[in-house]
mmCIF file of C-alpha atoms (C1' of nucleotides) in Angstrom:
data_model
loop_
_atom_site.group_PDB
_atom_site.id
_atom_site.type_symbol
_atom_site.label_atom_id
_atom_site.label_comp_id
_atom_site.label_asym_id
_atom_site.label_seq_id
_atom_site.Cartn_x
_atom_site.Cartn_y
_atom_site.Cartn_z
ATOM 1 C CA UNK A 299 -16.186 -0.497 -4.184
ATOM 2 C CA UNK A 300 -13.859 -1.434 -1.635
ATOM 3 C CA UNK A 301 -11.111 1.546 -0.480
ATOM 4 C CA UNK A 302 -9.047 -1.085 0.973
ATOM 5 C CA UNK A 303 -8.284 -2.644 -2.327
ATOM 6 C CA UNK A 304 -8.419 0.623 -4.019
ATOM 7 C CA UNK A 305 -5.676 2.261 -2.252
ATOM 8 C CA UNK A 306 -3.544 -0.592 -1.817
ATOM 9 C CA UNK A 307 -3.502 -0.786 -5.699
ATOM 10 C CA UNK A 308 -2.756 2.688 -6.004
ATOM 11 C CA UNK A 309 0.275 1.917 -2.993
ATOM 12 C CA UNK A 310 2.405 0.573 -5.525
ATOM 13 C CA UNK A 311 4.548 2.233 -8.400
ATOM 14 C CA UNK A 312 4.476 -0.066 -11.355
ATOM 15 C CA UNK A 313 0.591 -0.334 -11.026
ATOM 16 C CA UNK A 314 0.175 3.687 -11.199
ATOM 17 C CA UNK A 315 3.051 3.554 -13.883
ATOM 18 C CA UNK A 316 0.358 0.659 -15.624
ATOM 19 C CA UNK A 317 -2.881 3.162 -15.619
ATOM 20 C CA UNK A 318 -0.929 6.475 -16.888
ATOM 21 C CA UNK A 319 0.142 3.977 -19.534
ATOM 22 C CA UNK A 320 -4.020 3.151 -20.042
ATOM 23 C CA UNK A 321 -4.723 6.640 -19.448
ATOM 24 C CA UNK A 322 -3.983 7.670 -23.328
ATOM 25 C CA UNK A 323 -5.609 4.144 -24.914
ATOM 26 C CA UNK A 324 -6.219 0.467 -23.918
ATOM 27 C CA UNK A 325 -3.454 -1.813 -24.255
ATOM 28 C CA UNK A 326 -2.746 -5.831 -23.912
ATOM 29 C CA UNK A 327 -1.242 -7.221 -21.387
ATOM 30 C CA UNK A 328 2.076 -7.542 -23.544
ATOM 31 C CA UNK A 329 2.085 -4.266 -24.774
ATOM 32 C CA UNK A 330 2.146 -3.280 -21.124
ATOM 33 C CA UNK A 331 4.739 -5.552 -20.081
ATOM 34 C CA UNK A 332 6.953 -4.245 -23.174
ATOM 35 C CA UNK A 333 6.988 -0.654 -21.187
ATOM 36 C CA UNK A 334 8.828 -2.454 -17.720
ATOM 37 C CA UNK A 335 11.686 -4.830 -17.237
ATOM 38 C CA UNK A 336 9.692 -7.452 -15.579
ATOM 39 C CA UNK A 337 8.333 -10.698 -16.917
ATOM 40 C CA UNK A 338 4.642 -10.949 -17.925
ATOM 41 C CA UNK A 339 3.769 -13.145 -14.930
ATOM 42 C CA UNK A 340 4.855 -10.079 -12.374
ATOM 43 C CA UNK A 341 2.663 -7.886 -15.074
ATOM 44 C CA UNK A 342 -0.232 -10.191 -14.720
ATOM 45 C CA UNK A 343 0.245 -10.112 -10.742
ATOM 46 C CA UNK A 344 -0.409 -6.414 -11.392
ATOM 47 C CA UNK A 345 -3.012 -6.547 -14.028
ATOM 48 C CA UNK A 346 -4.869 -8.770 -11.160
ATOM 49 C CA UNK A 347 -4.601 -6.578 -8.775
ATOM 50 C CA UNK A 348 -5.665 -3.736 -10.802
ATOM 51 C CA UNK A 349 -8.245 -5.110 -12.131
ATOM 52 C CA UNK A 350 -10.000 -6.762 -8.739
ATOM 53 C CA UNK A 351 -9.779 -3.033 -7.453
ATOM 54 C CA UNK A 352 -12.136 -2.602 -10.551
ATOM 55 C CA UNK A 353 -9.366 0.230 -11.386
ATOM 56 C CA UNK A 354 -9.282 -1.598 -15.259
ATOM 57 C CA UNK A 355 -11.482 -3.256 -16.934
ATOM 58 C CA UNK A 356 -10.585 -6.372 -19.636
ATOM 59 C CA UNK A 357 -11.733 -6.989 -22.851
ATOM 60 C CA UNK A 358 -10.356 -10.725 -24.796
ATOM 61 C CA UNK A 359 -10.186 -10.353 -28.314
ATOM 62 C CA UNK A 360 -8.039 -13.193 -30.302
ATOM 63 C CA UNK A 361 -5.838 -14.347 -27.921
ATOM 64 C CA UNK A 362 -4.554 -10.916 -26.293
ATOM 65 C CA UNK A 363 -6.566 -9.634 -23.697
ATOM 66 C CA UNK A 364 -7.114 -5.705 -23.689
ATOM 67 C CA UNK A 365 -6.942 -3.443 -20.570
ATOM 68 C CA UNK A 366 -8.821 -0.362 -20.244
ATOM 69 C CA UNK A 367 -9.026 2.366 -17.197
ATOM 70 C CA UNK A 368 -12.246 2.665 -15.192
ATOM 71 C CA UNK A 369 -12.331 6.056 -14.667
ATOM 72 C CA UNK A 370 -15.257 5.698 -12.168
ATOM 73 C CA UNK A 371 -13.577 3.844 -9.154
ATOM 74 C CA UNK A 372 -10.762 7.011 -10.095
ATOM 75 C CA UNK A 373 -13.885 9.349 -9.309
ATOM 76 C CA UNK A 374 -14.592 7.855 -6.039
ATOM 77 C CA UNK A 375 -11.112 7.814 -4.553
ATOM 78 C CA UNK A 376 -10.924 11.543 -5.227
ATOM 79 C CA UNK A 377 -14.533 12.119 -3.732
ATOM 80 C CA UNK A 378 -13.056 10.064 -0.461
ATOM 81 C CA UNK A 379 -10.175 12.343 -0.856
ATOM 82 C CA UNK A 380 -12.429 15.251 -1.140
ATOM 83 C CA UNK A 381 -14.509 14.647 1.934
ATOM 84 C CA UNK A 382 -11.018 14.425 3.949
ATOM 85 C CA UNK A 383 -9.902 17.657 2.971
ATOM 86 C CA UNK A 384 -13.344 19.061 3.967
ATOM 87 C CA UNK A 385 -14.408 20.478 0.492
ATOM 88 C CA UNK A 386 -18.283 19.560 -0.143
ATOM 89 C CA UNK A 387 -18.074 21.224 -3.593
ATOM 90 C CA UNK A 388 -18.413 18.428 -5.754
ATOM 91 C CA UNK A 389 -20.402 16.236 -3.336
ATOM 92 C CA UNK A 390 -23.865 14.819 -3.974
ATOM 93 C CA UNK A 391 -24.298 14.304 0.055
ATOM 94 C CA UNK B 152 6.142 15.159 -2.199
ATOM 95 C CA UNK B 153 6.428 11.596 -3.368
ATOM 96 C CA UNK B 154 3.098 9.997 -4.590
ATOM 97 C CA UNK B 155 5.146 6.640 -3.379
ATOM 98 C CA UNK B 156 5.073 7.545 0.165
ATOM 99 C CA UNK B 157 1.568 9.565 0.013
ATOM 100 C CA UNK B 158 -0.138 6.398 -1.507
ATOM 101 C CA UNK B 159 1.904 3.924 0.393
ATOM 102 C CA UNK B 160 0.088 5.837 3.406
ATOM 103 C CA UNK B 161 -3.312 5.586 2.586
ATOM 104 C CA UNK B 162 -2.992 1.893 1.615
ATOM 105 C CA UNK B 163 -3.293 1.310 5.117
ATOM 106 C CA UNK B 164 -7.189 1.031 6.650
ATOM 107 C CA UNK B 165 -5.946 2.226 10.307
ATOM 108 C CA UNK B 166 -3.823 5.251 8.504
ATOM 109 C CA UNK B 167 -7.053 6.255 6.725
ATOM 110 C CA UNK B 168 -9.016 5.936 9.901
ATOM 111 C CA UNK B 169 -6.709 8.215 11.736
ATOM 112 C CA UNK B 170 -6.819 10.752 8.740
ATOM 113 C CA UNK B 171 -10.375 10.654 8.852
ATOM 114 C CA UNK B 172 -10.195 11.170 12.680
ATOM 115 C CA UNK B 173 -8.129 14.342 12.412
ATOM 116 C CA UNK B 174 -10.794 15.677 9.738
ATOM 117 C CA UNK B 175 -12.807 17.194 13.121
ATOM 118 C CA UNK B 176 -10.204 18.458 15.056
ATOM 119 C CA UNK B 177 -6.131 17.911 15.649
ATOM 120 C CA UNK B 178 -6.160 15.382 18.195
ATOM 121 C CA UNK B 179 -2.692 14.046 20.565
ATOM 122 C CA UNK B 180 -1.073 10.633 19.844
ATOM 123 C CA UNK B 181 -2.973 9.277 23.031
ATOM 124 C CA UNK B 182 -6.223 10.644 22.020
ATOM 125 C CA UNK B 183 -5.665 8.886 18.058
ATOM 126 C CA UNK B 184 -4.388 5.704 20.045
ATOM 127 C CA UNK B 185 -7.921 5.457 22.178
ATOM 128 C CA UNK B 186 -10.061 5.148 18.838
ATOM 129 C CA UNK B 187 -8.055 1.819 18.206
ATOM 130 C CA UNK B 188 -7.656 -1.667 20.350
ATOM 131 C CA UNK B 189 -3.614 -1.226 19.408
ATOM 132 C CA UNK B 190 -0.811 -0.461 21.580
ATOM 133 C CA UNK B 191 0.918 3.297 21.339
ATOM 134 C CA UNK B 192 3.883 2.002 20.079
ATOM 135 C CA UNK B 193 1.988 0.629 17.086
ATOM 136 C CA UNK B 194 -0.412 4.035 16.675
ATOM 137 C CA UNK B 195 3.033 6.075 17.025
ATOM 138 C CA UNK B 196 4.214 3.704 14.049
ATOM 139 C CA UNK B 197 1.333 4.523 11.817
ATOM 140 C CA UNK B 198 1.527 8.307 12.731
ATOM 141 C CA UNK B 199 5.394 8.301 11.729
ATOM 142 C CA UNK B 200 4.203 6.804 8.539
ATOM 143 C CA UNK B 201 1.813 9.867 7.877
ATOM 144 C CA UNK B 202 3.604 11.970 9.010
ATOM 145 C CA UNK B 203 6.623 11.220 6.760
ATOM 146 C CA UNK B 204 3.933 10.990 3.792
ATOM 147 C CA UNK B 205 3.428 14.760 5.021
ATOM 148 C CA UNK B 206 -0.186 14.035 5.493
ATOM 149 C CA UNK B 207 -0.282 14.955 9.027
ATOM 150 C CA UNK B 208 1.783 18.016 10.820
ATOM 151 C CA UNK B 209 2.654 17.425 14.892
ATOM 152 C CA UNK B 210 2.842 20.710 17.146
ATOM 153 C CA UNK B 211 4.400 19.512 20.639
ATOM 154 C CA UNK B 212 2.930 21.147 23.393
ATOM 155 C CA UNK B 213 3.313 19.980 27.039
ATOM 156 C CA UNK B 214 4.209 16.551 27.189
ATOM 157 C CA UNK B 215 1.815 15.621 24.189
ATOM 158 C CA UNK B 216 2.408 15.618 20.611
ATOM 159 C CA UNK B 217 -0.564 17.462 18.429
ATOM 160 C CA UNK B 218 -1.869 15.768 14.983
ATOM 161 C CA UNK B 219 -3.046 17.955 12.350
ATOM 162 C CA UNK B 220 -4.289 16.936 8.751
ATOM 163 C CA UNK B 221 -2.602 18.256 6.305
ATOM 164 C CA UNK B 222 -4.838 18.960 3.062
ATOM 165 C CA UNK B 223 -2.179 20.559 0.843
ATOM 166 C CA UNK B 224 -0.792 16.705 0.250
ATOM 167 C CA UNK B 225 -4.477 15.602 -0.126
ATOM 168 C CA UNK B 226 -5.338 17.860 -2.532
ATOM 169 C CA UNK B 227 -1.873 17.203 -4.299
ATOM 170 C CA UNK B 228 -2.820 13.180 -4.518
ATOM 171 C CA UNK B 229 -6.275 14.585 -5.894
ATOM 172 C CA UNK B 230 -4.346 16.399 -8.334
ATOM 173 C CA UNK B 231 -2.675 13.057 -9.539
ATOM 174 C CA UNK B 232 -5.637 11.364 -9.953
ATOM 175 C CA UNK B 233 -7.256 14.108 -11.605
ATOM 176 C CA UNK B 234 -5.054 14.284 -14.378
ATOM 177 C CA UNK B 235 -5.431 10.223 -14.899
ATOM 178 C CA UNK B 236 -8.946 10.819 -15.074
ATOM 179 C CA UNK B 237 -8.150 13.157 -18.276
ATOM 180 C CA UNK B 238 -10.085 15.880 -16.354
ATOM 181 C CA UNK B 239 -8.409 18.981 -16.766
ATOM 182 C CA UNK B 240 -10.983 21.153 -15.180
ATOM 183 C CA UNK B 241 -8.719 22.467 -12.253
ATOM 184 C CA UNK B 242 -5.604 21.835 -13.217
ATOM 185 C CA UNK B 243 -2.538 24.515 -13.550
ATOM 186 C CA UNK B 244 -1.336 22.826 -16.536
ATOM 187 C "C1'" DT C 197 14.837 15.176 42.564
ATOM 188 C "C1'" DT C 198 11.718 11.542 42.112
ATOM 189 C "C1'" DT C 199 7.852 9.937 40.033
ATOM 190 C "C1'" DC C 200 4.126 9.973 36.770
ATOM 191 C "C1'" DT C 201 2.236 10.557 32.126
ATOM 192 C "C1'" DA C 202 2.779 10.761 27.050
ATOM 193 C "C1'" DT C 203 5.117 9.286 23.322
ATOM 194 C "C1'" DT C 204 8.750 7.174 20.604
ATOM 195 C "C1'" DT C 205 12.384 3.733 19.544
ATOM 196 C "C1'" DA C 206 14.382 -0.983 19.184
ATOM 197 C "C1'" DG C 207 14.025 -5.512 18.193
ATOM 198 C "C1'" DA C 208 11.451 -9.553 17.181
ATOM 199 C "C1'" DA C 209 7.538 -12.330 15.316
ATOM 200 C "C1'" DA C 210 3.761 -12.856 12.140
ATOM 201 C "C1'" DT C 211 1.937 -11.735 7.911
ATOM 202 C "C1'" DA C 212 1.685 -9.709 3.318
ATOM 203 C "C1'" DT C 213 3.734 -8.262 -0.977
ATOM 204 C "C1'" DT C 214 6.574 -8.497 -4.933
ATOM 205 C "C1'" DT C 215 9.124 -10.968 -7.995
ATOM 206 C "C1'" DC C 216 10.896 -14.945 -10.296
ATOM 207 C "C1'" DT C 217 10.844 -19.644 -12.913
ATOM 208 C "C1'" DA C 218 8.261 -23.290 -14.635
ATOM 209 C "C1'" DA C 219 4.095 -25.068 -15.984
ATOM 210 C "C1'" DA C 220 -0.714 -24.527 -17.517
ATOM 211 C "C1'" DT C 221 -4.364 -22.598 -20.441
ATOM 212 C "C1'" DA C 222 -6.321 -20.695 -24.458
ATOM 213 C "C1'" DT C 223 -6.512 -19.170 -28.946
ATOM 214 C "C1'" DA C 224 -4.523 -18.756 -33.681
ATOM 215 C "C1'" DT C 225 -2.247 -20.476 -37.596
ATOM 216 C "C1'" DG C 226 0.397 -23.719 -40.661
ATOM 217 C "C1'" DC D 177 -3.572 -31.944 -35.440
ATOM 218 C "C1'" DA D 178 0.805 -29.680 -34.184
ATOM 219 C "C1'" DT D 179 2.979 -25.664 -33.119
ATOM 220 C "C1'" DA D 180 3.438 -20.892 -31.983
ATOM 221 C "C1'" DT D 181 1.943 -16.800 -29.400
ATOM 222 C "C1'" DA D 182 -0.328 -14.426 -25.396
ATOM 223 C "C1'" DT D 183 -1.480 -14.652 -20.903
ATOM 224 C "C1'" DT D 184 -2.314 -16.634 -16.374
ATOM 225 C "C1'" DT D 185 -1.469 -19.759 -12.414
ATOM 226 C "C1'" DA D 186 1.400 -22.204 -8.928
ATOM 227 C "C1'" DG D 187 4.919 -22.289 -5.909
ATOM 228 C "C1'" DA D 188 9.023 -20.478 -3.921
ATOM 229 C "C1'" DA D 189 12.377 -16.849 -2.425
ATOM 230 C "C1'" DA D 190 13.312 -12.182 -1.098
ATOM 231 C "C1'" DT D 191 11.672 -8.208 0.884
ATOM 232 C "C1'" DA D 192 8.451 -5.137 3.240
ATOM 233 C "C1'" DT D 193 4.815 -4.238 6.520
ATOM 234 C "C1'" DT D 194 2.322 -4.534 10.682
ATOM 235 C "C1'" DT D 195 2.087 -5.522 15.248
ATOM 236 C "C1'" DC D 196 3.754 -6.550 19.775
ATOM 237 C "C1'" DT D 197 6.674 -6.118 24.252
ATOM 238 C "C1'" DA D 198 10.160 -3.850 26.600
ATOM 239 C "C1'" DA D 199 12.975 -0.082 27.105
ATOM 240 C "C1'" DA D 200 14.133 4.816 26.257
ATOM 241 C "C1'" DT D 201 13.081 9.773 26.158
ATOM 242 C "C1'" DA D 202 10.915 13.969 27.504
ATOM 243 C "C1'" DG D 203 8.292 16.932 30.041
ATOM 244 C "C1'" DA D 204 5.055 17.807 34.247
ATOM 245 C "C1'" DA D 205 4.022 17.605 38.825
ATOM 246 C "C1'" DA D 206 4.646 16.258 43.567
#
DNA sequence: TTTCTATTTAGAAATATTTCTAAATATATG
DNA sequence: CATATATTTAGAAATATTTCTAAATAGAAA
C-alpha cells in the first residue's frame, strides 16, 4: 500500500463524500453518480482514483459495476496516523 | 477543523515527512528545511500549509520560529476514519 | 546603527488535478 | 442483429499546487 496514493485520495471531497456513501452498502457507479451533480465520467475519474488507492474494491455484475469499501487500506492510514501521534496501543510493532 | 484542509495536508509526501519529523521533538523552520534538498521559501510554504490544517503549532522565540505537532487534529482525522470503518469502539457518539 | 541570520512573502514557471464533452466499450434486451 | 443502458477512456480547458528566485521582514549581535 502506497500512502502517497492513499492520502491524496482521501485529499479530495467528493471522493470521501463517495466512501461514506459505500460505508452503509456497495453501490454502482450510477447509483453513486445519482448522489452529486457531476457527470459519470468525473465519477469514474473518482471511482479510479479510489479504487487504484485500493480504498474500493469492484465487483461487475450485468452491465453495472459494483463498488465496495476496503476497510483494510482504512486500517492502515489510521495505524500511520497512530504512530504520528505517538500512541503504540494498537500497534503490532 | 476542516477534514478538507487536514487531508489536503497530508496528501503531500514532504508535509508528511515534516509531520513525521516533528514526532521526536519541535524543531525551527531552518532545522525542518535541512532534512530536505528545497529552498526555505518552499519548506516555509509547506509549513504554512500545516499549519493552517492546524497540524502543527509555531512558538517564536529569538529570531526562529518553533514547530510543534499537533495530535489533537491527528487524532480528530483518526476519528473520521474511524467512523468510516463502522468501528465504533472509541467513539463519543 | 549596521549587519547578519532566520523566516516569510510575492510573483512566476512547471506540473498536477478536476471537470467537461464526445467517443468508445461492454453487456443486456427487443 | 440492432438498440438501449452503464460505464470508461480520450482529449481539452480551467483551476490548483508545488517549486523556485528575489525581495521583504524581524530580531540578534557587533
Amino acid at each position: 500500500m502506497a500512502f502517497a496514493e492513499t492520502f491524496k485520495a482521501l485529499s479530495d471531497p467528493v471522493r470521501r463524500e463517495i466512501l461514506t456513501l459505500l460505508k452503509k452498502q456497495r453501490l454502482s457507479a450510477g447509483e453513486i453518480g445519482n448522489h452529486f451533480d457531476m457527470t459519470g465520467a468525473t465519477i469514474s475519474y473518482h471511482l479510479s482514483i479510489l479504487k487504484k488507492a485500493e480504498l474500493v474494491t469492484e465487483t461487475k455484475c450485468k452491465n453495472f459495476v459494483y463498488y465496495e469499501l476496503n476497510t483494510s487500506v482504512v486500517e492502515e492510514v489510521m495505524l500511520w496516523l497512530s504512530d504520528l501521534k505517538g500512541d503504540y496501543q494498537d500497534e503490532t510493532v
